[in-house]
PDB file of C-alpha atoms (C1' of nucleotides) in Angstrom:
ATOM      1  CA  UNK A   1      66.792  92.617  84.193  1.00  0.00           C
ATOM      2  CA  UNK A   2      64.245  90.865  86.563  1.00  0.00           C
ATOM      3  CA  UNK A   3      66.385  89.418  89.594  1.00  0.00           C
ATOM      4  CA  UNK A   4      64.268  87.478  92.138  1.00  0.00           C
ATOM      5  CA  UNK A   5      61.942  90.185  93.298  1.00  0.00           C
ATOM      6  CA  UNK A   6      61.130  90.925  89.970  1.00  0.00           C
ATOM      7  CA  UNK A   7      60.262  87.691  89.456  1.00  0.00           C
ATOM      8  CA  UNK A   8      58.267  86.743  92.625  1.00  0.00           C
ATOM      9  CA  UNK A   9      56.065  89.910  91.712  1.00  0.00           C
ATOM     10  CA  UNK A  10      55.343  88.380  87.870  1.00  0.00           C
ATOM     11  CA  UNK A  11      54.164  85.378  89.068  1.00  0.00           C
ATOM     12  CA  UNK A  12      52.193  87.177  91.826  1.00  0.00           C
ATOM     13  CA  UNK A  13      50.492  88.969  89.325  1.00  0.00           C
ATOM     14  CA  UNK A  14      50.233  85.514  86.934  1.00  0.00           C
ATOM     15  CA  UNK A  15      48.627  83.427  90.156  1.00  0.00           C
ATOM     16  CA  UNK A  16      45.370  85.346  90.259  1.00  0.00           C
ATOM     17  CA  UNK A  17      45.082  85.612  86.314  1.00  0.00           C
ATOM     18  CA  UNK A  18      46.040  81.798  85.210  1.00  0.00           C
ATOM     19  CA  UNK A  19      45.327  79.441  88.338  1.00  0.00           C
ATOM     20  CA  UNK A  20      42.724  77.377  87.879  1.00  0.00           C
ATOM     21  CA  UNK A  21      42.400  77.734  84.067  1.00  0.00           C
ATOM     22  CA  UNK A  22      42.969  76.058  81.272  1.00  0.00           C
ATOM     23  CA  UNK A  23      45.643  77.219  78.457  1.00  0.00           C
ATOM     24  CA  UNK A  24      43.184  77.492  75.334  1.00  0.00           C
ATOM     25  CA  UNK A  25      45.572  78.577  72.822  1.00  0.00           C
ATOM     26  CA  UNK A  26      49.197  78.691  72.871  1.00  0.00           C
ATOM     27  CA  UNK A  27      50.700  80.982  70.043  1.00  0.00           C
ATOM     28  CA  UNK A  28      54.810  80.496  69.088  1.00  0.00           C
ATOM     29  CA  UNK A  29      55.753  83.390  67.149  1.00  0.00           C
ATOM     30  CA  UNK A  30      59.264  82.418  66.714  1.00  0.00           C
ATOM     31  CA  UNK A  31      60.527  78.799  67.248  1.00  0.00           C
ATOM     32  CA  UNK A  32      63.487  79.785  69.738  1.00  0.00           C
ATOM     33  CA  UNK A  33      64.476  82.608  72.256  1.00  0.00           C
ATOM     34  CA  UNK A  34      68.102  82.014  74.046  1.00  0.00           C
ATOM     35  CA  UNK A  35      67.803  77.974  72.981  1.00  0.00           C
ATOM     36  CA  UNK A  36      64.722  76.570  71.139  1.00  0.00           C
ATOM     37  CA  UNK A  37      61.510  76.107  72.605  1.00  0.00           C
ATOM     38  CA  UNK A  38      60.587  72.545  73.904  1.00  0.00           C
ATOM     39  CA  UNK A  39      59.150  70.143  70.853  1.00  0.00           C
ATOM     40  CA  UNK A  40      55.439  70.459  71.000  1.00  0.00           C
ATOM     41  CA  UNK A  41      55.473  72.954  73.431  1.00  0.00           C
ATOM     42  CA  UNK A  42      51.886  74.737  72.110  1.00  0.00           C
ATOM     43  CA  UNK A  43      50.585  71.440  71.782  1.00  0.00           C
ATOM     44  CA  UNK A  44      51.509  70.047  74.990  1.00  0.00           C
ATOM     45  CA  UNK A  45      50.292  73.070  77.050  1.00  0.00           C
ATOM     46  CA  UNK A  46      46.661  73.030  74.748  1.00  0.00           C
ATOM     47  CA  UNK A  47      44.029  71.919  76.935  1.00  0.00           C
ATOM     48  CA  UNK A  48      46.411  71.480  80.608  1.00  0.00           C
ATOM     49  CA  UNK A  49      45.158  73.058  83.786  1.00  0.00           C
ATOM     50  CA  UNK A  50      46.784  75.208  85.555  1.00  0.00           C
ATOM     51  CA  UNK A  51      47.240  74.328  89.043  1.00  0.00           C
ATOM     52  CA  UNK A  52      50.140  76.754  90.578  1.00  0.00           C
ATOM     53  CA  UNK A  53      52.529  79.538  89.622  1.00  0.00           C
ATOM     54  CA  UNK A  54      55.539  79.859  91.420  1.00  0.00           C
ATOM     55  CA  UNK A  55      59.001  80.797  91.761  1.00  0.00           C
ATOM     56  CA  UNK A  56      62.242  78.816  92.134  1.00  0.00           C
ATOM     57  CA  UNK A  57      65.361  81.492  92.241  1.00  0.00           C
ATOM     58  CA  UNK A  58      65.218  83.874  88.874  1.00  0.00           C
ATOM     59  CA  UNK A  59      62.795  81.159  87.401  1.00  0.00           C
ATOM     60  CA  UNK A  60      58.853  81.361  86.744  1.00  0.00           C
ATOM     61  CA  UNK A  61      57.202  77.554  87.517  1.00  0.00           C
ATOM     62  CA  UNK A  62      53.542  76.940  85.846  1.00  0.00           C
ATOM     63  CA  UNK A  63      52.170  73.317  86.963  1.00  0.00           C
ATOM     64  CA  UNK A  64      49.795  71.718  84.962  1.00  0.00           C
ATOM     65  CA  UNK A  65      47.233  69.026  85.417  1.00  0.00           C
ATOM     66  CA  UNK A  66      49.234  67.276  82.791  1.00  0.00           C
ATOM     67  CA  UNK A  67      52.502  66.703  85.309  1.00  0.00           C
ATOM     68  CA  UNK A  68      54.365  69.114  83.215  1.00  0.00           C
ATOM     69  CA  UNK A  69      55.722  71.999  84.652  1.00  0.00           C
ATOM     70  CA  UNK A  70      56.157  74.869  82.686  1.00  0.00           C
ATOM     71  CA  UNK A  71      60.044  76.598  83.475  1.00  0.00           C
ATOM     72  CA  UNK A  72      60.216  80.336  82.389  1.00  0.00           C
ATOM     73  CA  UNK A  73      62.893  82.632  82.615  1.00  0.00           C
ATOM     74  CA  UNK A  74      62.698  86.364  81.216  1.00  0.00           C
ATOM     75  CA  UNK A  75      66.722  86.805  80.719  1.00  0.00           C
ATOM     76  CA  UNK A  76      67.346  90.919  80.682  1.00  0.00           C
ATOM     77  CA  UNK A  77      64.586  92.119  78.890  1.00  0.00           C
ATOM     78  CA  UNK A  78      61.254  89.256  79.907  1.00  0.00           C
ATOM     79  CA  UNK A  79      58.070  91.046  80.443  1.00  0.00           C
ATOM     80  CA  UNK A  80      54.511  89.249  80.595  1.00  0.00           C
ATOM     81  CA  UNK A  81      51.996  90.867  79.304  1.00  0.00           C
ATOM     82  CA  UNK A  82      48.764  90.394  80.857  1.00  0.00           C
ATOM     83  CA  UNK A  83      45.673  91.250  78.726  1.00  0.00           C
ATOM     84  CA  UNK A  84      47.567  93.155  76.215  1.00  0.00           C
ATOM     85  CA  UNK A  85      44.921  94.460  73.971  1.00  0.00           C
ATOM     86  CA  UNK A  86      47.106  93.995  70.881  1.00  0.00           C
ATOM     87  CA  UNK A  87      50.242  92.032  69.956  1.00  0.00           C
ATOM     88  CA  UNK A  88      53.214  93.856  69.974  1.00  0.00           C
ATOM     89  CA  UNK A  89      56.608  93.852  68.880  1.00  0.00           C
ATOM     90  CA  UNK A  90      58.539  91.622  70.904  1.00  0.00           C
ATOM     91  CA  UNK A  91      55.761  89.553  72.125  1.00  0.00           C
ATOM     92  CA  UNK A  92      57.357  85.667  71.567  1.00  0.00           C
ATOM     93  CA  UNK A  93      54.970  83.333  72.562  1.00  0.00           C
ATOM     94  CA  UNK A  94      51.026  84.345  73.564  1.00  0.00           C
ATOM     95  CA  UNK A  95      49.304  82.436  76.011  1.00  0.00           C
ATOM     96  CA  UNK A  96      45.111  82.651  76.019  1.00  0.00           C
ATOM     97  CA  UNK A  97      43.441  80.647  78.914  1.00  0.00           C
ATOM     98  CA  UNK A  98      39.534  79.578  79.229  1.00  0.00           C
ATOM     99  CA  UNK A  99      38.970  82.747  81.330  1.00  0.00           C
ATOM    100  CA  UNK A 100      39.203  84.664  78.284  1.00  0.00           C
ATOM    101  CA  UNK A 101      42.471  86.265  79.238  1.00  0.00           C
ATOM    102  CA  UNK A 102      45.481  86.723  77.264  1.00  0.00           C
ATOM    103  CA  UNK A 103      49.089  86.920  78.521  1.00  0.00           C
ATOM    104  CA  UNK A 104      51.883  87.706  76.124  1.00  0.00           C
ATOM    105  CA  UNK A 105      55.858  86.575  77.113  1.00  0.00           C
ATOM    106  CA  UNK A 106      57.570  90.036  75.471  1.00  0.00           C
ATOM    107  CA  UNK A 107      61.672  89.834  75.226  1.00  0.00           C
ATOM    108  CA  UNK A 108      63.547  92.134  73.097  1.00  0.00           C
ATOM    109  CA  UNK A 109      67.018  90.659  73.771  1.00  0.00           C
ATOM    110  CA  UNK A 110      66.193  87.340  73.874  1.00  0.00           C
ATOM    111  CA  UNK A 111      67.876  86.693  76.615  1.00  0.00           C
ATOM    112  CA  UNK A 112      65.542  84.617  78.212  1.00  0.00           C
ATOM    113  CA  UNK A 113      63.773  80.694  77.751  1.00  0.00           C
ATOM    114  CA  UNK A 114      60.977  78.886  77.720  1.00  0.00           C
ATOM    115  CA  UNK A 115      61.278  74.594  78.915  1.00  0.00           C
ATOM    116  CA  UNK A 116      58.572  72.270  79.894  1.00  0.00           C
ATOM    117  CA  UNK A 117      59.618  69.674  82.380  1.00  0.00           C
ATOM    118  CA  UNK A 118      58.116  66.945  84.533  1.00  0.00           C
ATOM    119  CA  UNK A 119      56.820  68.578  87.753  1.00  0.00           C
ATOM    120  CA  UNK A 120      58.114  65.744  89.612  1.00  0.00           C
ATOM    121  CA  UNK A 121      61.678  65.919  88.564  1.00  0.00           C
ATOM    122  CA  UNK A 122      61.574  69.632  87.712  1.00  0.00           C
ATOM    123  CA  UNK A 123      64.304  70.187  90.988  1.00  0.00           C
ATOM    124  CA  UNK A 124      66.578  67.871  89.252  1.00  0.00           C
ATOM    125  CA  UNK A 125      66.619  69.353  85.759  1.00  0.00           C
ATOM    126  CA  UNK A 126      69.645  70.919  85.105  1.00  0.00           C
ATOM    127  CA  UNK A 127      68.018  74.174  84.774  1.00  0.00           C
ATOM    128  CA  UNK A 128      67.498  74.123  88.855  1.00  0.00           C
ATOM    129  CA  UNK A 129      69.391  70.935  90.199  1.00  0.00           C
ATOM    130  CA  UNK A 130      72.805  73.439  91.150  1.00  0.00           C
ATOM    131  CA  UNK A 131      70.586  76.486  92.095  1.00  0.00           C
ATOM    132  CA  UNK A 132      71.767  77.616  95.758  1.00  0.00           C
ATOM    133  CA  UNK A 133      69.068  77.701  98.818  1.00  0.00           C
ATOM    134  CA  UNK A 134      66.409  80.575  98.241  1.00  0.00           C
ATOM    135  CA  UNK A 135      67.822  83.486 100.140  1.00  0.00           C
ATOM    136  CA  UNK A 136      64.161  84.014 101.730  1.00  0.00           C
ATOM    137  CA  UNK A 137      64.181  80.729 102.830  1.00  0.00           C
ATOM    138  CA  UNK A 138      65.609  78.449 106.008  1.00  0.00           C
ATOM    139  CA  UNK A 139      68.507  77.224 104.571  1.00  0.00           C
ATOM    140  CA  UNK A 140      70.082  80.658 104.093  1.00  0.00           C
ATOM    141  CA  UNK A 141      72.016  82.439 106.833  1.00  0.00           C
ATOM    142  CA  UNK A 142      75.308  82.788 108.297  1.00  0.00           C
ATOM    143  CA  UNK A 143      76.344  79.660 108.569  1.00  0.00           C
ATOM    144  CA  UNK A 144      76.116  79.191 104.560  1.00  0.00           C
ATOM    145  CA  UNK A 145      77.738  82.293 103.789  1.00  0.00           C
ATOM    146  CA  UNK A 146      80.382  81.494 106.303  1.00  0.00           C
ATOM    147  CA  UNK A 147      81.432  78.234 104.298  1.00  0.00           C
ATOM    148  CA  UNK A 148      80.653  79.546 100.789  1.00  0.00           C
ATOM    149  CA  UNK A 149      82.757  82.367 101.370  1.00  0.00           C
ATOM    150  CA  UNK A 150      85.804  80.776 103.198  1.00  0.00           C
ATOM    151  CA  UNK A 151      89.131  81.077 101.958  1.00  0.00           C
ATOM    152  CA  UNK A 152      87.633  82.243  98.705  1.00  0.00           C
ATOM    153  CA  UNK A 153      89.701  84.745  96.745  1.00  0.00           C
ATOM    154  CA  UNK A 154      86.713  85.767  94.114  1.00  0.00           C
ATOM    155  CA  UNK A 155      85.464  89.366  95.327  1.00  0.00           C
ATOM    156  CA  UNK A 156      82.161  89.109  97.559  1.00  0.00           C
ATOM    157  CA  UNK A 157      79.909  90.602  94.592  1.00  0.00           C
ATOM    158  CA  UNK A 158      81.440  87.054  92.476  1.00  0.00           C
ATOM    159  CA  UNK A 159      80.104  85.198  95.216  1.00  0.00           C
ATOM    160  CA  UNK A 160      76.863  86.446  96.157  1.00  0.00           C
ATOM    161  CA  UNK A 161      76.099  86.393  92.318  1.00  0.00           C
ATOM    162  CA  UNK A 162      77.264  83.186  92.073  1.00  0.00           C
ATOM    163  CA  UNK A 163      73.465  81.846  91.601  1.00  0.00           C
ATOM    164  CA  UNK A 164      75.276  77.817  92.799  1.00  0.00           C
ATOM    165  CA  UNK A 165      76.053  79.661  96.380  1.00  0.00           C
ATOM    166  CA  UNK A 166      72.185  81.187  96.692  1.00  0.00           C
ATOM    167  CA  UNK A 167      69.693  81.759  94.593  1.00  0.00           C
ATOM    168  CA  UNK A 168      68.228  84.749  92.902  1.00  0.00           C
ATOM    169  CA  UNK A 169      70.637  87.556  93.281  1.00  0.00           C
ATOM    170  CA  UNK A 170      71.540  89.726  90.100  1.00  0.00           C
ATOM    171  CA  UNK A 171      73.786  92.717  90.329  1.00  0.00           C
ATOM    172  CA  UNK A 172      71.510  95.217  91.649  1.00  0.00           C
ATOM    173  CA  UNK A 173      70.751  93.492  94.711  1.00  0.00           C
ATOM    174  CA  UNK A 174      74.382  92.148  95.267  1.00  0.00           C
ATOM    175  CA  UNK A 175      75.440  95.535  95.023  1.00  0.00           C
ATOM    176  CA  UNK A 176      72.299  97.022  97.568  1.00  0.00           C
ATOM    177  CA  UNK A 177      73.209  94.143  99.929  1.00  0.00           C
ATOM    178  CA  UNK A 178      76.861  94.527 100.134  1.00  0.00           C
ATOM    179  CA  UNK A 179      76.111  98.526 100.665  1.00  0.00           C
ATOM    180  CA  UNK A 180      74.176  97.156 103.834  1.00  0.00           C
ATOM    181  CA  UNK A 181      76.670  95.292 105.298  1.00  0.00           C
ATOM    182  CA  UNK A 182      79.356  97.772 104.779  1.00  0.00           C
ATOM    183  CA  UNK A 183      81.465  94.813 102.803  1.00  0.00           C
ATOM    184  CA  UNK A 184      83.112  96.461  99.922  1.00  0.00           C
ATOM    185  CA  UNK A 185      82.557  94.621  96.668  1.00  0.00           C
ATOM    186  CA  UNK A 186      85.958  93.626  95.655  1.00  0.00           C
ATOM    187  CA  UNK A 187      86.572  92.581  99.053  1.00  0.00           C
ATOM    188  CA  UNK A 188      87.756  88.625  98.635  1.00  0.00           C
ATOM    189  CA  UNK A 189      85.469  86.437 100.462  1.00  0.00           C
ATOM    190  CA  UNK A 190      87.999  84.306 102.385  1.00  0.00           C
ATOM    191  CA  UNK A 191      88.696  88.082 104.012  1.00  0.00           C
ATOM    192  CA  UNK A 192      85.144  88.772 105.195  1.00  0.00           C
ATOM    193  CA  UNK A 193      84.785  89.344 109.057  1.00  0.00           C
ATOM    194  CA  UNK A 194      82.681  86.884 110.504  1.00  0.00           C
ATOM    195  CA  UNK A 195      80.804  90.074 111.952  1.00  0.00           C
ATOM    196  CA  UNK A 196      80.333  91.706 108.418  1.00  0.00           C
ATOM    197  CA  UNK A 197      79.074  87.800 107.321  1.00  0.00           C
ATOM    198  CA  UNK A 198      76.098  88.070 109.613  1.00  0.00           C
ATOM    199  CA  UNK A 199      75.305  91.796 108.297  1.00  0.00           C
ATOM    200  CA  UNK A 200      75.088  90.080 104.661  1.00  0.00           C
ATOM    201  CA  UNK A 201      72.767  86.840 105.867  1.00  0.00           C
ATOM    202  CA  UNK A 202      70.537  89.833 107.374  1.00  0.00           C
ATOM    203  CA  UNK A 203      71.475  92.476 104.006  1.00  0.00           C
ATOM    204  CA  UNK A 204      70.078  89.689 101.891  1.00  0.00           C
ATOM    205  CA  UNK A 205      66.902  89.183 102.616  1.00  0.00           C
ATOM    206  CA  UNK A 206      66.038  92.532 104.194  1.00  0.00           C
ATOM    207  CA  UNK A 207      66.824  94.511 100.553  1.00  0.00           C
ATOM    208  CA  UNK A 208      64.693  91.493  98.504  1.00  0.00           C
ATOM    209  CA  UNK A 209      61.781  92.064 100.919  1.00  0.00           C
ATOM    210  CA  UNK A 210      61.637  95.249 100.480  1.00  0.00           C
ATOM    211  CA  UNK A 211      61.715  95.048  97.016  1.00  0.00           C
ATOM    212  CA  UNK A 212      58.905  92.558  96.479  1.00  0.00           C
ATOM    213  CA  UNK A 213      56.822  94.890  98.638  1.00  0.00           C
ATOM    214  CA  UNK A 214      57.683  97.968  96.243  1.00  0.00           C
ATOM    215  CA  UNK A 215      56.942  95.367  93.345  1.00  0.00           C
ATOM    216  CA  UNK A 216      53.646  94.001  94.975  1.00  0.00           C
ATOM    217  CA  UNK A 217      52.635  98.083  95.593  1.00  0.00           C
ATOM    218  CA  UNK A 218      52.875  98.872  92.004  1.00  0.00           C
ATOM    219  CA  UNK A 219      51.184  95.856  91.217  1.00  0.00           C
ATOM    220  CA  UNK A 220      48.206  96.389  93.038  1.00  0.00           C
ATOM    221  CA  UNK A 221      48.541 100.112  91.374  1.00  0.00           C
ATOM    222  CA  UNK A 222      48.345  98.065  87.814  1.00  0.00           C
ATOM    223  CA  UNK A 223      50.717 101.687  86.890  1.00  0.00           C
ATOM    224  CA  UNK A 224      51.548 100.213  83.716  1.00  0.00           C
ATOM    225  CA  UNK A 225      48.548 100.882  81.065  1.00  0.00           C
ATOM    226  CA  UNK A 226      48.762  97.407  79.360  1.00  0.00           C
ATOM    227  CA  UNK A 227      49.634  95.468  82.810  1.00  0.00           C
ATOM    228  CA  UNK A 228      52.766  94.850  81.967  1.00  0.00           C
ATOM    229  CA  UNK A 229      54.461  92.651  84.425  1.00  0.00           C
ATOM    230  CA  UNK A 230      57.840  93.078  84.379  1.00  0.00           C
ATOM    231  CA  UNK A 231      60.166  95.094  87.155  1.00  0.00           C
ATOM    232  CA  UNK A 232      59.511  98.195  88.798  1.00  0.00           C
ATOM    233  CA  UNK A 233      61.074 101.486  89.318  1.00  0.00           C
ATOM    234  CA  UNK A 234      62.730 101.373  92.881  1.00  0.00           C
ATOM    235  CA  UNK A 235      65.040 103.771  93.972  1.00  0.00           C
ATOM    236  CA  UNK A 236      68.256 102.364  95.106  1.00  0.00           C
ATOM    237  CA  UNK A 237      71.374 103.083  97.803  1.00  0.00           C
ATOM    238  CA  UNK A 238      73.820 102.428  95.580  1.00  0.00           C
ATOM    239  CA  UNK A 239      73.136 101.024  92.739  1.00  0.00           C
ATOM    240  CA  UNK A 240      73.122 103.658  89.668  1.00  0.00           C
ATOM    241  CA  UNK A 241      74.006 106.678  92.114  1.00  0.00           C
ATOM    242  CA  UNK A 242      77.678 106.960  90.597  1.00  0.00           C
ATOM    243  CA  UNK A 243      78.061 110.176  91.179  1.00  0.00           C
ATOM    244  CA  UNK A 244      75.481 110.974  93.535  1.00  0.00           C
ATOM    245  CA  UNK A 245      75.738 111.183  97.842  1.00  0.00           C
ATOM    246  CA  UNK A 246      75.367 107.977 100.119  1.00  0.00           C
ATOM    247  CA  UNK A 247      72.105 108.062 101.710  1.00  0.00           C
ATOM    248  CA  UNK A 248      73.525 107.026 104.811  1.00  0.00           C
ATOM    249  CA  UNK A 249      76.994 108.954 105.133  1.00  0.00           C
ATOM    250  CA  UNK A 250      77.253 111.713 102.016  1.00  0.00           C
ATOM    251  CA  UNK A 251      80.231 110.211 100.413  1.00  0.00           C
ATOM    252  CA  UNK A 252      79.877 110.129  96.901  1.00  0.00           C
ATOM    253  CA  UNK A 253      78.909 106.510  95.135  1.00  0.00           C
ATOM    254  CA  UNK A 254      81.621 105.145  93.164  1.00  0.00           C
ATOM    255  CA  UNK A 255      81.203 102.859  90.274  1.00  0.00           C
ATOM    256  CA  UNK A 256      83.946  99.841  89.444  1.00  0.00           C
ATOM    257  CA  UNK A 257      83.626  97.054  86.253  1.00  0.00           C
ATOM    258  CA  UNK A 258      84.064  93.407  87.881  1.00  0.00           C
ATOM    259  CA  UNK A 259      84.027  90.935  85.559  1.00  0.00           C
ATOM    260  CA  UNK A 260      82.553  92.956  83.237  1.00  0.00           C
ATOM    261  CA  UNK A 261      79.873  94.489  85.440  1.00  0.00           C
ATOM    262  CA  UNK A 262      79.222  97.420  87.296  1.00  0.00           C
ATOM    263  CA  UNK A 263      79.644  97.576  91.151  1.00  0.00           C
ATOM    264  CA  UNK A 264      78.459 100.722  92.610  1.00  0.00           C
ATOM    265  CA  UNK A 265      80.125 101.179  96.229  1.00  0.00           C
ATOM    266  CA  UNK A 266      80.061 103.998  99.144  1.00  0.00           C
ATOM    267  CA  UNK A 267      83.949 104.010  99.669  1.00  0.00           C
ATOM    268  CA  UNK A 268      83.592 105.643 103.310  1.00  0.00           C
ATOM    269  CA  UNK A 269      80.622 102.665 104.249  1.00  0.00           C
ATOM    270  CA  UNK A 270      82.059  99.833 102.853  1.00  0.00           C
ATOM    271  CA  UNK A 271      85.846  98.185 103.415  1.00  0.00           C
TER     272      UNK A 271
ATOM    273  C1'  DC B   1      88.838  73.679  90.836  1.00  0.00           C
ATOM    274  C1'  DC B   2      89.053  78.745  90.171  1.00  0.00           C
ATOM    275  C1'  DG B   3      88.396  83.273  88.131  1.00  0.00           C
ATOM    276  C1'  DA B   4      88.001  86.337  84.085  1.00  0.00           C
ATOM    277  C1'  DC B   5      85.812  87.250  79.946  1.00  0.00           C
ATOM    278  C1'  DA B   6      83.376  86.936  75.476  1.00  0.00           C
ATOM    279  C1'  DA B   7      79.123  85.876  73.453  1.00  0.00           C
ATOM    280  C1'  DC B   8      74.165  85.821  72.889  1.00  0.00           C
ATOM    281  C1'  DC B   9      70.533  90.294  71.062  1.00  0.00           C
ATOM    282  C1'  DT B  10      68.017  94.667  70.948  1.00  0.00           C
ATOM    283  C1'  DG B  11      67.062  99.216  72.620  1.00  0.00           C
ATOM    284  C1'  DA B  12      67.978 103.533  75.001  1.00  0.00           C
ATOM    285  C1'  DC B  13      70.766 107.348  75.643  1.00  0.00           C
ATOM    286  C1'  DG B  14      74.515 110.799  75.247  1.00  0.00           C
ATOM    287  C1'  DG B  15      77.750 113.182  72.293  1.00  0.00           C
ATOM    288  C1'  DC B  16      78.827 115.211  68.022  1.00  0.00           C
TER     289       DC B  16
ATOM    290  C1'  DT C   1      67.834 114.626  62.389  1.00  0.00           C
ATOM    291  C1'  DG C   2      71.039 111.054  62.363  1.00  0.00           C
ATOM    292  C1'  DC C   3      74.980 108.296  63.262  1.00  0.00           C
ATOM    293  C1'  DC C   4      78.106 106.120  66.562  1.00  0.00           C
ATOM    294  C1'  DG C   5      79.738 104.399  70.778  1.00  0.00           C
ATOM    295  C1'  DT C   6      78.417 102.705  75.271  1.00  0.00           C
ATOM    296  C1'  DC C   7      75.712 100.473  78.440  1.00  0.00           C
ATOM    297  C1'  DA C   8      71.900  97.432  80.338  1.00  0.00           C
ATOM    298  C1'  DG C   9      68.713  93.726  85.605  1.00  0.00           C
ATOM    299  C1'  DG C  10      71.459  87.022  83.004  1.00  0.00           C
ATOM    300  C1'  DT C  11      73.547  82.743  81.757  1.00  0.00           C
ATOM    301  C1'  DT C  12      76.870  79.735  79.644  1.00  0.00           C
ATOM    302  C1'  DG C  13      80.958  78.159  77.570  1.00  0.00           C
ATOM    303  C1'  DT C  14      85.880  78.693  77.013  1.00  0.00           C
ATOM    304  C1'  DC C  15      90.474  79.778  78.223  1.00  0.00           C
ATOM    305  C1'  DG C  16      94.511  80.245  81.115  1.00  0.00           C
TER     306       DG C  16
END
DNA sequence: CCGACAACCTGACGGC
DNA sequence: TGCCGTCAGGTTGTCG
């Protein structure tokens, strides 16, 4: 579910609420979610100040005082909670911090984990250490997209969502970014034009901005009655409009399975 | 090394 | 109303 936007906007919303504090009371309501929860994890996080929350690719980062970071990632389904009143199905793990605030990790599927790592080696943990460059950052462009993709016969979408190329893309943003730069999804990468390369390296970013902006707006809005921090309804190009007229030509979307997973396409934009 | 696919788990939705 | 099949934003391991 949450892809990197999604993401960067929960730990927007967790920054004001949990820097600076101190973790009070750490409640484990099951022992496990997609692997089992770090030993001691309540225990260790009891007492630690926060000092930042952050984002590396789909994952949530909490330093402590302690030199622990804490590594979060909400799978499909991972919603925080912020101050939800009472405790509800689904909520995992509760976090209470000396401002009196309560945030509650909520994940049907299960999908999603919870580690605790030494900040200083955190980018080596296997968790992160083969995590491609953050697509809103310098080391993403052209040039990387140009070597990642050449003489690759995987379809572009395999590629882009190939989180060891860059980081943070999921399928709805693969599919909005590859609708941008007119590069249809099944397209092998070794056969993208250099020309439709730079669209992507521009696609990227521009469709990830623009959704942390939508995310940030409905933040601010606080639309969801218990603050739920989780994604955010966003219309989309492509992306679940099967059936339904490209914005920018009419054509009607088309929907493929790759891999298993939908791609949504405009066959008259993209080749 | 590469690419496809099943598996993990629950909930929502459409059809009958 | 209820049952069943299908699908869902991610990651990882296995197989050919």
């Amino acid at each position: 579910m949450p892809e990197l936007p999604e993401v960067e906007t929960v730990m927007r919303g967790l920054a004001p609420v949990w820097t600076g504090q101190a973790f009070t009371r750490v409640t484990l309501h099951r022992a496990d979610l997609r692997r089992p929860f770090p030993d001691g994890l309540g225990q260790r996080l009891t007492g630690a100040a926060i000092i930042a929350c952050r984002r590396r690719a789909k994952y949530g980062l909490v330093d402590t005082d302690r030199g622990d970071t804490l590594i979060l990632h909400l799978g499909m389904s991972g919603r925080m909670r912020v101050d939800p009143g009472e405790t509800a199905k689904h909520d995992h793990v509760v976090f209470e911090t000396s401002n009196g605030r309560t945030v509650a990790f909520n994940d049907a599927r299960r999908f999603g984990s919870l580690d605790l790592v030494a900040t200083a080696a955190a980018d080596q943990h296997p968790l992160l250490s083969n995590i491609g460059p953050e697509p809103l950052g310098p080391a993403f462009g052209g040039a990387l997209l140009a070597a990642a993709f050449k003489d690759r016969l995987a379809p572009a979408k395999a590629l882009l969502l190939d989180q060891r190329i860059v980081a943070g893309l999921g399928n709805i943003y693969v599919c909005e970014a590859l609708f941008r730069a007119g590069i249809h999804p099944a397209r092998t990468g070794g056969s993208v034009a250099k020309a439709r390369l730079k669209a992507l390296a521009a696609a990227v970013p521009a469709v990830l901005e623009e959704a942390i902006a939508a995310g940030g707006s409905s933040l601010r809005d606080h639309a969801a009655p218990d603050g739920t921090l989780g994604y955010f309804q966003k219309t989309f190009a492509v992306y679940g409009q099967e059936g339904n007229a490209c914005p920018v030509c009419g054509a009607m979307v088309e929907r493929i399975v790759q891999s298993g997973r939908s791609s949504f396409f405009c066959p008259s934009c993209q080749h």
